[in-house]
Coordinates of C-alpha atoms in Angstrom, one line a residue:
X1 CA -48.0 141.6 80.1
X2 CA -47.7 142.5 83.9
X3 CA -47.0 139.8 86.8
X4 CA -46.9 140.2 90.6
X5 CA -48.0 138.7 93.4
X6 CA -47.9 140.6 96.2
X7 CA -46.0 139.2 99.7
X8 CA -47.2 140.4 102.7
X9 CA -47.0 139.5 106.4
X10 CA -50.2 137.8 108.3
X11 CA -53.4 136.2 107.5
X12 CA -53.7 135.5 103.8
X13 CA -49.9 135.7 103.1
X14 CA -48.2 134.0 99.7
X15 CA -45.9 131.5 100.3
X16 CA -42.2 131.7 99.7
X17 CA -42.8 128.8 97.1
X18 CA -45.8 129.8 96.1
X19 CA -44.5 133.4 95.3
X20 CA -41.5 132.0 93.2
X21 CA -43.8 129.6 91.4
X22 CA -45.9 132.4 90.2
X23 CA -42.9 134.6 89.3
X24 CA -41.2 131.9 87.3
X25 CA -44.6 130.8 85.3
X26 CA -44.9 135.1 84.7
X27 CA -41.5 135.0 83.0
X28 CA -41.9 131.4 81.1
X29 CA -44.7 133.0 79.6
X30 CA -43.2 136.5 79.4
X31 CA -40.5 134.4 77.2
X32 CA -42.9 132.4 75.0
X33 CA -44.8 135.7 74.2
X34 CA -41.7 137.0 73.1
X35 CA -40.9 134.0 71.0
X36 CA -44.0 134.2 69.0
X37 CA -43.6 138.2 68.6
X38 CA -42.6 138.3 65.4
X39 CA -45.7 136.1 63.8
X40 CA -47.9 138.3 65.8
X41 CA -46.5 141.4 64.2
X42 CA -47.4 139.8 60.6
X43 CA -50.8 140.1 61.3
X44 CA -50.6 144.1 60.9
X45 CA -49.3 145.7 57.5
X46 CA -45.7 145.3 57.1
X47 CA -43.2 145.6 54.9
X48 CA -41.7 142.2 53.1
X49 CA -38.4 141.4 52.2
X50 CA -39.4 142.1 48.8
X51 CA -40.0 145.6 49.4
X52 CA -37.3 146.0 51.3
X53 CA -34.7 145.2 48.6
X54 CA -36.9 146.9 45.7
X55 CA -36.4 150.5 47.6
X56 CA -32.6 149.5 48.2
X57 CA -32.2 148.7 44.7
X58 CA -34.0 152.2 43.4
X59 CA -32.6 154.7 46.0
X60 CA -28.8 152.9 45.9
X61 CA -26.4 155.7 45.2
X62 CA -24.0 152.9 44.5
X63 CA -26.1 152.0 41.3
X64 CA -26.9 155.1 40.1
X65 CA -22.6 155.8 39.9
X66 CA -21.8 152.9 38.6
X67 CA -24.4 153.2 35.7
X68 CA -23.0 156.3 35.1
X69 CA -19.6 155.0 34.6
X70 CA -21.3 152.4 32.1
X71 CA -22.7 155.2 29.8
X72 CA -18.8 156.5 30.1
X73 CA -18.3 153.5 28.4
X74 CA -20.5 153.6 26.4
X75 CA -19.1 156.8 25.0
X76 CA -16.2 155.2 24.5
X77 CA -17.4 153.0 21.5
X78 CA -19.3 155.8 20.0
X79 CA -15.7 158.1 20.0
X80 CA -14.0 155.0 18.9
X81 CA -17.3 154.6 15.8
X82 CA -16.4 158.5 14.6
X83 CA -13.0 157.9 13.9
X84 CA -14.5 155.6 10.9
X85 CA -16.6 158.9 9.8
X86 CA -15.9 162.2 7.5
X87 CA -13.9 164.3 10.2
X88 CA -15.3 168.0 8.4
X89 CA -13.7 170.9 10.3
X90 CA -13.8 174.7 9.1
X91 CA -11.4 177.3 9.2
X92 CA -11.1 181.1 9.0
X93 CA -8.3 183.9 9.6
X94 CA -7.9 187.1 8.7
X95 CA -3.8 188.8 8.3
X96 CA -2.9 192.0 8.1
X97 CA 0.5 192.6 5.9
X98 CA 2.8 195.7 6.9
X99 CA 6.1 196.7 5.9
X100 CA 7.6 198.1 3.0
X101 CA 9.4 196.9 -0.1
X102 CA 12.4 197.9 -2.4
X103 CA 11.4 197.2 -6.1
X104 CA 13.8 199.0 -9.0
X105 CA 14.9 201.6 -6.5
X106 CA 11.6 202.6 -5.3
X107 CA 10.2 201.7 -2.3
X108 CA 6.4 200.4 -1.8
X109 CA 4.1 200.3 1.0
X110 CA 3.4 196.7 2.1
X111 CA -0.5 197.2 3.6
X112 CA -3.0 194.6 2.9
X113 CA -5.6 192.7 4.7
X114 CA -6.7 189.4 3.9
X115 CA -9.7 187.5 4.9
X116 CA -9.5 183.0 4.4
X117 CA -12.0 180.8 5.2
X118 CA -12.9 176.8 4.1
X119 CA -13.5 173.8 4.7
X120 CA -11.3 170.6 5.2
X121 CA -12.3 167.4 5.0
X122 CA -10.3 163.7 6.1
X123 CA -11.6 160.4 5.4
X124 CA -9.8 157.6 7.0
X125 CA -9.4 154.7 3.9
X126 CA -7.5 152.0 5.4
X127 CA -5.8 151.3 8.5
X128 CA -4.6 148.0 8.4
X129 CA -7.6 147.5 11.1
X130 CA -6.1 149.6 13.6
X131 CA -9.7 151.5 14.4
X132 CA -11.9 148.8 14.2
X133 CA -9.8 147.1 16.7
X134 CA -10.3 149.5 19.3
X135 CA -13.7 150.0 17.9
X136 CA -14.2 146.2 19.4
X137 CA -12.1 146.8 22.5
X138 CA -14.3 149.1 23.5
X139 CA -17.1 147.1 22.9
X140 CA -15.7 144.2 25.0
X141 CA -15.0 147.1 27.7
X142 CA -18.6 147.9 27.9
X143 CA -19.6 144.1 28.3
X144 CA -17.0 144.2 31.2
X145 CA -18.6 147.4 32.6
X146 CA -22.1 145.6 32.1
X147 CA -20.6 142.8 34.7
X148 CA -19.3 145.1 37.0
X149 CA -23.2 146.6 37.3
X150 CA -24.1 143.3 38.1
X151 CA -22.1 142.4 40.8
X152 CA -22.5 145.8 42.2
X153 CA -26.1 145.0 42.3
X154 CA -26.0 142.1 44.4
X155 CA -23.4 144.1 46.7
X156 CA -26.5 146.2 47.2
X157 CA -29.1 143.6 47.7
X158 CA -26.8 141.5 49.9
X159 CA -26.4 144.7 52.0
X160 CA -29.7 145.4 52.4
X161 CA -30.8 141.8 53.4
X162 CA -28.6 141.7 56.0
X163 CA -30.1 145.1 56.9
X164 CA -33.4 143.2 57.0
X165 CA -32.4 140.8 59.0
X166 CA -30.4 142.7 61.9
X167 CA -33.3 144.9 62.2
X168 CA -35.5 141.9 62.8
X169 CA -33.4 139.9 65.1
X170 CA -32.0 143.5 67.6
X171 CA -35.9 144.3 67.5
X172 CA -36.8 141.1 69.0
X173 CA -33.5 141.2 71.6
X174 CA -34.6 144.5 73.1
X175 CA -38.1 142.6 73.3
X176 CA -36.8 139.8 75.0
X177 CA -34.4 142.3 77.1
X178 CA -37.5 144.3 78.0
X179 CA -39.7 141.6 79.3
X180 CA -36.8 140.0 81.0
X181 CA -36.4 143.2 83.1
X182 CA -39.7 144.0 83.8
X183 CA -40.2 140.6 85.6
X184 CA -36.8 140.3 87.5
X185 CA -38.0 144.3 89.0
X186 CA -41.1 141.5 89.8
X187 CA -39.1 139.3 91.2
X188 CA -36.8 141.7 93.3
X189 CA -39.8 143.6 94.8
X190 CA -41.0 140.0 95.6
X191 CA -37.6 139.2 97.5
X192 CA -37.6 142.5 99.2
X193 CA -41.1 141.9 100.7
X194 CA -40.2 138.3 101.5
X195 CA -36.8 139.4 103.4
X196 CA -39.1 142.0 105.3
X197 CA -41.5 139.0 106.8
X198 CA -38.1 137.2 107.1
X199 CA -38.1 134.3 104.7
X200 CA -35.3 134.9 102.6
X201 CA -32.3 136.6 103.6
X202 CA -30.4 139.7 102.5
X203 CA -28.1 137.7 99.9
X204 CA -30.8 137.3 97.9
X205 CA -32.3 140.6 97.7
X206 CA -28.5 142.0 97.1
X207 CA -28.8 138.5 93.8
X208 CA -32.0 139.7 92.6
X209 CA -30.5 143.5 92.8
X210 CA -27.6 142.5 90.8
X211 CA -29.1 140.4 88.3
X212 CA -32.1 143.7 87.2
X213 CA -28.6 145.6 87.4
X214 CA -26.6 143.9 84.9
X215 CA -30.4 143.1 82.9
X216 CA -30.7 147.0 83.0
X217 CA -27.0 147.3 80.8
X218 CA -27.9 144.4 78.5
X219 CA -31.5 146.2 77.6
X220 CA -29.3 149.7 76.9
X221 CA -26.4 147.7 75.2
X222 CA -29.3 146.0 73.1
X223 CA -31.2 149.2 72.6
X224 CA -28.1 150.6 70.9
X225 CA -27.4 147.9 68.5
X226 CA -30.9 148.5 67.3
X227 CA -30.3 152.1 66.7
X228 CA -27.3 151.4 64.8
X229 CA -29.4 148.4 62.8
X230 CA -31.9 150.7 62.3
X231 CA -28.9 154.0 60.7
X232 CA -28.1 150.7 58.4
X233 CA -31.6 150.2 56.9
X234 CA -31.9 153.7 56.3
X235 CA -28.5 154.0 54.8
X236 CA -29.0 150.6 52.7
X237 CA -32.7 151.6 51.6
X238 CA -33.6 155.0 52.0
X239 CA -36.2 154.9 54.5
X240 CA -36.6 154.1 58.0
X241 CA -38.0 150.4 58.6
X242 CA -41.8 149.6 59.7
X243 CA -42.9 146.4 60.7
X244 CA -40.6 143.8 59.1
X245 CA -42.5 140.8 57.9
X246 CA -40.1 138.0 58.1
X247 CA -40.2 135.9 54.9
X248 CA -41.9 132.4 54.3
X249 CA -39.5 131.1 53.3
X250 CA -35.1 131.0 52.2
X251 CA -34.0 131.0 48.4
X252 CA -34.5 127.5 46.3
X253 CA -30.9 126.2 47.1
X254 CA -31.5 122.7 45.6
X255 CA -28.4 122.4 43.5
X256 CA -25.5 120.8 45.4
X257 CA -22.0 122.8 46.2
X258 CA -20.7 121.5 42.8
X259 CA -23.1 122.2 40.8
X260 CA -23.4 125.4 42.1
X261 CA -20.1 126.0 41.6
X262 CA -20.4 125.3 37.8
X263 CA -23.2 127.6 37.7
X264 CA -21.0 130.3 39.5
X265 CA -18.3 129.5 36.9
X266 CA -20.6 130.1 33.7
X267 CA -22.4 132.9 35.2
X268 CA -21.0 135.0 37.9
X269 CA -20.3 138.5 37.0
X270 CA -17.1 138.8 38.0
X271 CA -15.1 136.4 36.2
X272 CA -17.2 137.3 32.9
X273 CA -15.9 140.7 33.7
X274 CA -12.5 139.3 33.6
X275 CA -13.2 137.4 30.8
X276 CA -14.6 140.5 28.9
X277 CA -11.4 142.0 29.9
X278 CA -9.3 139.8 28.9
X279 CA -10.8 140.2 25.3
X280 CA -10.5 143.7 25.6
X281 CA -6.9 143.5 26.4
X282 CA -6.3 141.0 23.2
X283 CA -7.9 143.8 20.5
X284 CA -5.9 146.4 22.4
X285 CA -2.3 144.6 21.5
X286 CA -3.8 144.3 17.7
X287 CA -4.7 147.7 17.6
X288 CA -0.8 148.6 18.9
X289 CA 0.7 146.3 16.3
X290 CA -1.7 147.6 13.4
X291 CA -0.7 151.6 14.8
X292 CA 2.9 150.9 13.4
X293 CA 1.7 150.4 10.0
X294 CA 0.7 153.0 7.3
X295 CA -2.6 154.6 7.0
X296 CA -4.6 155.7 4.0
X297 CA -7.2 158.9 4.0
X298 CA -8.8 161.0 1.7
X299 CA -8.9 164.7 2.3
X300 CA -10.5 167.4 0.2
X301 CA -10.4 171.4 0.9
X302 CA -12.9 174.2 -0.3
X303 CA -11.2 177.7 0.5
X304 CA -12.1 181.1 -0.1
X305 CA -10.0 184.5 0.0
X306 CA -10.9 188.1 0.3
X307 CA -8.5 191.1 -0.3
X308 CA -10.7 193.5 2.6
X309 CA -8.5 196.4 1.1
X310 CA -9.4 195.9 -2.5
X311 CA -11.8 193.8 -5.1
X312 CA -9.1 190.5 -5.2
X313 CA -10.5 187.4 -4.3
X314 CA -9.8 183.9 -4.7
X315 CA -12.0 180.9 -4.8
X316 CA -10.1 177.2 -4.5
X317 CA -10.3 173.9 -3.7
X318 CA -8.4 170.4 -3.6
X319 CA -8.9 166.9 -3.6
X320 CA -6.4 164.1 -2.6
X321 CA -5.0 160.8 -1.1
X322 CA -2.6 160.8 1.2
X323 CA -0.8 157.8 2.5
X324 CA 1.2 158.3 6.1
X325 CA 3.4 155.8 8.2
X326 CA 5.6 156.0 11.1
X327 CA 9.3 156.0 10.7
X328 CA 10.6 157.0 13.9
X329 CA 8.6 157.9 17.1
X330 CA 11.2 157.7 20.1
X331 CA 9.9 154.5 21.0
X332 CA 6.5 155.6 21.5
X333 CA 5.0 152.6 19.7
X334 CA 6.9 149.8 20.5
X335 CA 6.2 151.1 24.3
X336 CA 2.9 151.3 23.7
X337 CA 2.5 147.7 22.2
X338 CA 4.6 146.0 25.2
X339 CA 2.5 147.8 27.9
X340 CA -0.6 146.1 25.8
X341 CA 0.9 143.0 26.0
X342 CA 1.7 143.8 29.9
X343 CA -1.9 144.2 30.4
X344 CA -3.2 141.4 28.6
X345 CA -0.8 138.8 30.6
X346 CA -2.0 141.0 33.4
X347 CA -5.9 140.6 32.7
X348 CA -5.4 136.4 32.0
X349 CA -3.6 136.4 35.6
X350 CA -7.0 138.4 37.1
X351 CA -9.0 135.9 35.5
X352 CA -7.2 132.9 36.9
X353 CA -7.1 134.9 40.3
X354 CA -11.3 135.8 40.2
X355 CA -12.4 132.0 39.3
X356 CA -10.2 130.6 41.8
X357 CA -12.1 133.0 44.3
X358 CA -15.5 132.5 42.7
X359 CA -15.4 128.6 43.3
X360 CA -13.4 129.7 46.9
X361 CA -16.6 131.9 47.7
X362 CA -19.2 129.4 47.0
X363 CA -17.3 126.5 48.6
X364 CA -17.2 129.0 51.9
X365 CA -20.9 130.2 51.5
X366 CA -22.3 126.6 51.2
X367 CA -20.0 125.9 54.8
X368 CA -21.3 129.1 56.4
X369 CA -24.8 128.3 55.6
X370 CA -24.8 124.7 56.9
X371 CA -22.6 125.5 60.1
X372 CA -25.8 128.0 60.6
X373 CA -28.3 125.3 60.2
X374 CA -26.5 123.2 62.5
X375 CA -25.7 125.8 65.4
X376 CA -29.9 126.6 64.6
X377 CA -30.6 122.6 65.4
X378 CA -28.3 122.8 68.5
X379 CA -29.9 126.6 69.3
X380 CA -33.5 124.6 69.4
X381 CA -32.3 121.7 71.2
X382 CA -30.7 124.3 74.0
X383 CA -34.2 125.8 74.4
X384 CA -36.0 122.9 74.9
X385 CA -33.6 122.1 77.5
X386 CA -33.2 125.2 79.3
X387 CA -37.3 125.4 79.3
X388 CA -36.7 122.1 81.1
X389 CA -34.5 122.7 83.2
X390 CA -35.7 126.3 84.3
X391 CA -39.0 124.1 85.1
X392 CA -37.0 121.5 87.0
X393 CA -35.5 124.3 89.4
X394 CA -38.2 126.6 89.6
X395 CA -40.2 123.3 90.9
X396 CA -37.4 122.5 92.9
X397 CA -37.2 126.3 94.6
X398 CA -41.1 125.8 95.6
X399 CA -39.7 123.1 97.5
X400 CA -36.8 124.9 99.1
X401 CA -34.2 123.0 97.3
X402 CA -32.7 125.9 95.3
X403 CA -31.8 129.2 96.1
X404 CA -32.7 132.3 94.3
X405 CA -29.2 132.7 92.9
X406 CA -30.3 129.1 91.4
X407 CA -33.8 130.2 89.8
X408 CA -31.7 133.5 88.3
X409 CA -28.9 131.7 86.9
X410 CA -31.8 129.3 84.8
X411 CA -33.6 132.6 84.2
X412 CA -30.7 133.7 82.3
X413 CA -29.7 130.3 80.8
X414 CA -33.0 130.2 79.2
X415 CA -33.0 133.8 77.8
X416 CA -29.1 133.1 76.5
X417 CA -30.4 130.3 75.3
X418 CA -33.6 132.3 72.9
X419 CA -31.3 135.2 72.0
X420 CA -29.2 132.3 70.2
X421 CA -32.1 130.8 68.7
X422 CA -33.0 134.2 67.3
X423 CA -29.3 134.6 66.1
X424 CA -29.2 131.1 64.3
X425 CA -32.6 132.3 62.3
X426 CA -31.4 135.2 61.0
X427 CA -27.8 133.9 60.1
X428 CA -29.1 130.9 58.3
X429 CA -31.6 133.2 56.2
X430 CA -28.8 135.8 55.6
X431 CA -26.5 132.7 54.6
X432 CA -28.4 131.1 52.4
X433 CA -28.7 135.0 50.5
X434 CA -25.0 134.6 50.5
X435 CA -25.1 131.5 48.6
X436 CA -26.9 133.2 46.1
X437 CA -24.6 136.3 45.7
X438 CA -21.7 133.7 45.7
X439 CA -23.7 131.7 42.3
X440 CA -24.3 135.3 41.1
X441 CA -28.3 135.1 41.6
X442 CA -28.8 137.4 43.6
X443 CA -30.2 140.4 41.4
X444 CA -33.1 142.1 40.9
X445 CA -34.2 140.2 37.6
X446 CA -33.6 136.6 39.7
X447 CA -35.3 137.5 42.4
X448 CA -38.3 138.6 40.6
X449 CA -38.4 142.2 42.6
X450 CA -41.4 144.3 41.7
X451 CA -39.3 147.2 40.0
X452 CA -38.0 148.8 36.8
X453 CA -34.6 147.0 36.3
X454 CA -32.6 149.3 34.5
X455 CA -31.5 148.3 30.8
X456 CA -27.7 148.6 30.5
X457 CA -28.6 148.4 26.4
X458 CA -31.0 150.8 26.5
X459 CA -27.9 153.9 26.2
X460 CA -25.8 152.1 24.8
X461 CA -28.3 151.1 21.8
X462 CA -28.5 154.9 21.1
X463 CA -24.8 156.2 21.5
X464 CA -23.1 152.9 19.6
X465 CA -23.6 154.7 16.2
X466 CA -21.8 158.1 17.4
X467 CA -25.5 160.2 16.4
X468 CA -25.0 163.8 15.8
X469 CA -27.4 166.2 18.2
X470 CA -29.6 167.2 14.7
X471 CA -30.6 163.6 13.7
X472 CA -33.6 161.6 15.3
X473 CA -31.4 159.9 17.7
X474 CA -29.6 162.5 18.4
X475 CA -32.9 164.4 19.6
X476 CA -33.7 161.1 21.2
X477 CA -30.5 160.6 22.9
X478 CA -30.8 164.4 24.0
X479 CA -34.4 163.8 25.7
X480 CA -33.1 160.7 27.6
X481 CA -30.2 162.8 29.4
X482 CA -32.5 165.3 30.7
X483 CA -34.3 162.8 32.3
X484 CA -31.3 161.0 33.7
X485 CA -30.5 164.9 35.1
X486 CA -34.3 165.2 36.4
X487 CA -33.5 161.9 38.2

């Protein structure tokens, strides 16, 4: 949109007030075009918030590691599961006997070379419940890991709604920055021309001057923020950002503080991480106490021996039980049981400490988000009144009752006065997203994003049972992996 009404000297000339009535309607509607910007913009294709946090959640780095680190885990339980299985090993060695021997008063050549192999086999019997207790640790470690996922996965969304959100709002102040410029350069050509004829002095062609001056560094200092908005979208989702459509409407936030912070108490993923490890912890100090008593396995042994320097051989074998318990271990175990017990007084104390920040977090989200939507009530009401008011003394200038410096300092008043309108819009929208991250519903699968959530079972389902690499899940497990490397 271009304004200017040209000033010149004789017949036909513009006004003083005339001139400064046409320059301050330009920029009123200059600002109300910027205003509706952003509903203008929806009309062409753009990308939703929707889309924005579906490419964040598949091209998150963050996820992928911490997914990997849950398969870890997942390990864990199968390696944990084998130590309930036949343990088979096999064994060769081949000796070669020198020397020489004194039998009767002769002396004999010692040269022989022997050849062993077999096969050894251990079966754990009993253990007092020693395995199966870290069998179930793990387990609750996984769960815990399972949590952690979670909340890393609204760490990610909340990131790249905020990401959403600055881009929108820096788009729309270099916008507003822009047209603000291009009609105080109006206005200062409009002053110059009116100081030649000799209706306004030099102090206010030096005001007008200063004001496109300092406009001029607020348009680069607003130009930079959106480049560095812009380098956070990218680093949050992947891609540089199109047209941003901003959304319809904020997150269902119908439940009251309290109730919400039930829900956050039930459901959050970090304290049912803390619970999960605090479970763990408890299995660990029963695994410790059940390590100091005896354990029962069967082994069995198939050998065979070959004399490579003759025709000996030998073919054996064994079967047995064998019962073992610890006597004396420096220490080791007793150690090993109090640093169990160190870590599950250790893992209670997290939990109290994570719920008490939990309920803490929500409390402060809820205050955040309504301080917003008051500060975006008062941010309205300043508009309306600085559109007033900039009418009242642009009126008042076509009348020769303000100055310029006057007209300038409404100008800005009103633009101060949008920018913080803009601000309050994006803050409440980004609030009430932290409201949800606070309740822990703020995930892919609650927010109904049109991707492939990943399945933290999906792994785990096909490790739990330790598969060799010859069965059908093992083949199965081996076909998945190479797709998680293709990935």
């Amino acid at each position: 949109m271009t304004c200017w009404t040209q000033v010149t000297a004789g017949k036909g000339r513009v006004s003083k007030g005339r001139a400064l009535s046409s320059i301050r309607a330009c920029f009123f509607a200059g600002a109300v075009a910027v205003a509706g910007m952003t509903g203008l913009a929806g009309a062409a294709k753009s990308e939703t918030l929707g889309e924005t946090l579906a490419w964040a959640y598949e091209y998150s780095g963050l996820l992928e590691q911490n997914r990997a680190l849950l398969r870890a885990a997942d390990e864990d339980v199968a390696q944990a599961v084998s130590q309930l299985r036949p343990i088979i090993n096999w064994t060769a060695d081949i000796t070669r006997d020198f020397g020489k021997a004194k039998t009767s008063g002769l002396i004999n050549p010692i040269r022989s070379t022997n050849f062993n192999t077999g096969i050894v086999l251990e079966l754990l019997l009993f253990d007092f419940g020693q395995t199966r207790f870290r069998i179930d640790a793990a387990k609750e470690t996984v769960l815990a890991t399972r949590e952690s996922l979670r909340s890393i996965e609204q760490q990610v969304l909340l990131r790249a709604v905020a990401a959403f959100y600055n881009v929108q709002r820096n788009r729309q102040f270099v916008s507003l920055r822009q047209n603000n410029l291009r009609l105080l350069r109006q206005e200062l050509r409009a002053a110059r021309d009116r100081f030649e004829v000799g209706e306004v002095t030099r102090t206010d062609v030096a005001q007008a001057e200063a004001r496109v001056a300092s406009t001029e560094g607020e348009l680069a200092e607003a130009q930079g923020n959106l480049a560095q908005a812009v380098e956070e979208y990218r680093a949050v989702v992947g891609r540089t950002p199109g047209t941003l459509r901003t959304p319809g409407g904020l997150p269902n936030l119908s439940a009251g503080i309290e109730a919400s912070k039930n829900i956050a108490a039930r459901n959050h993923p970090d304290i049912l991480q803390a619970q999960r490890q605090v479970a763990s912890a408890d299995l660990t100090i029963l695994a410790a106490d059940a390590a100091m008593k005896p354990r029962f396995t069967a082994q069995g042994r198939l050998g065979v021996g070959e004399d490579l320097d003759g025709s000996d051989y030998t073919r054996s074998g064994s079967v047995g039980l064998n019962m073992q318990a610890p006597i004396y271990q420096g220490g080791l175990l007793s150690s090993a049981k109090r640093q169990a017990q160190a870590q599950r007084d250790a893992a209670r104390g997290n939990l109290h400490v994570v719920r008490r920040a939990v309920i803490q977090d929500v409390g402060n989200a809820f205050a955040i988000l309504q301080s917003a939507r008051v500060v975006r009530e008062a941010s309205r009401e300043q508009v309306r009144a600085a559109e007033v008011a900039f009418r009242g003394v642009r009126e008042e200038a076509t009348l020769g009752a303000r100055t310029t410096l006057d007209v300038l300092n409404a100008e800005q008043e009103l633009l101060n006065a949008r920018s913080n309108l803009i601000s309050a819009d994006v803050d409440v929208a980004v609030a009430a997203y932290q409201v949800l991250a606070a309740i822990g519903q703020l995930t892919a699968k609650d927010l109904k994003l049109n991707v492939q959530t990943y399945d933290p079972a999906a792994y785990y389902n096909l490790v739990k049972d330790a598969p060799v690499p010859i069965s059908r899940q093992g083949k199965q497990l081996d076909r998945v992996l190479k797709s998680l490397g293709r990935q």
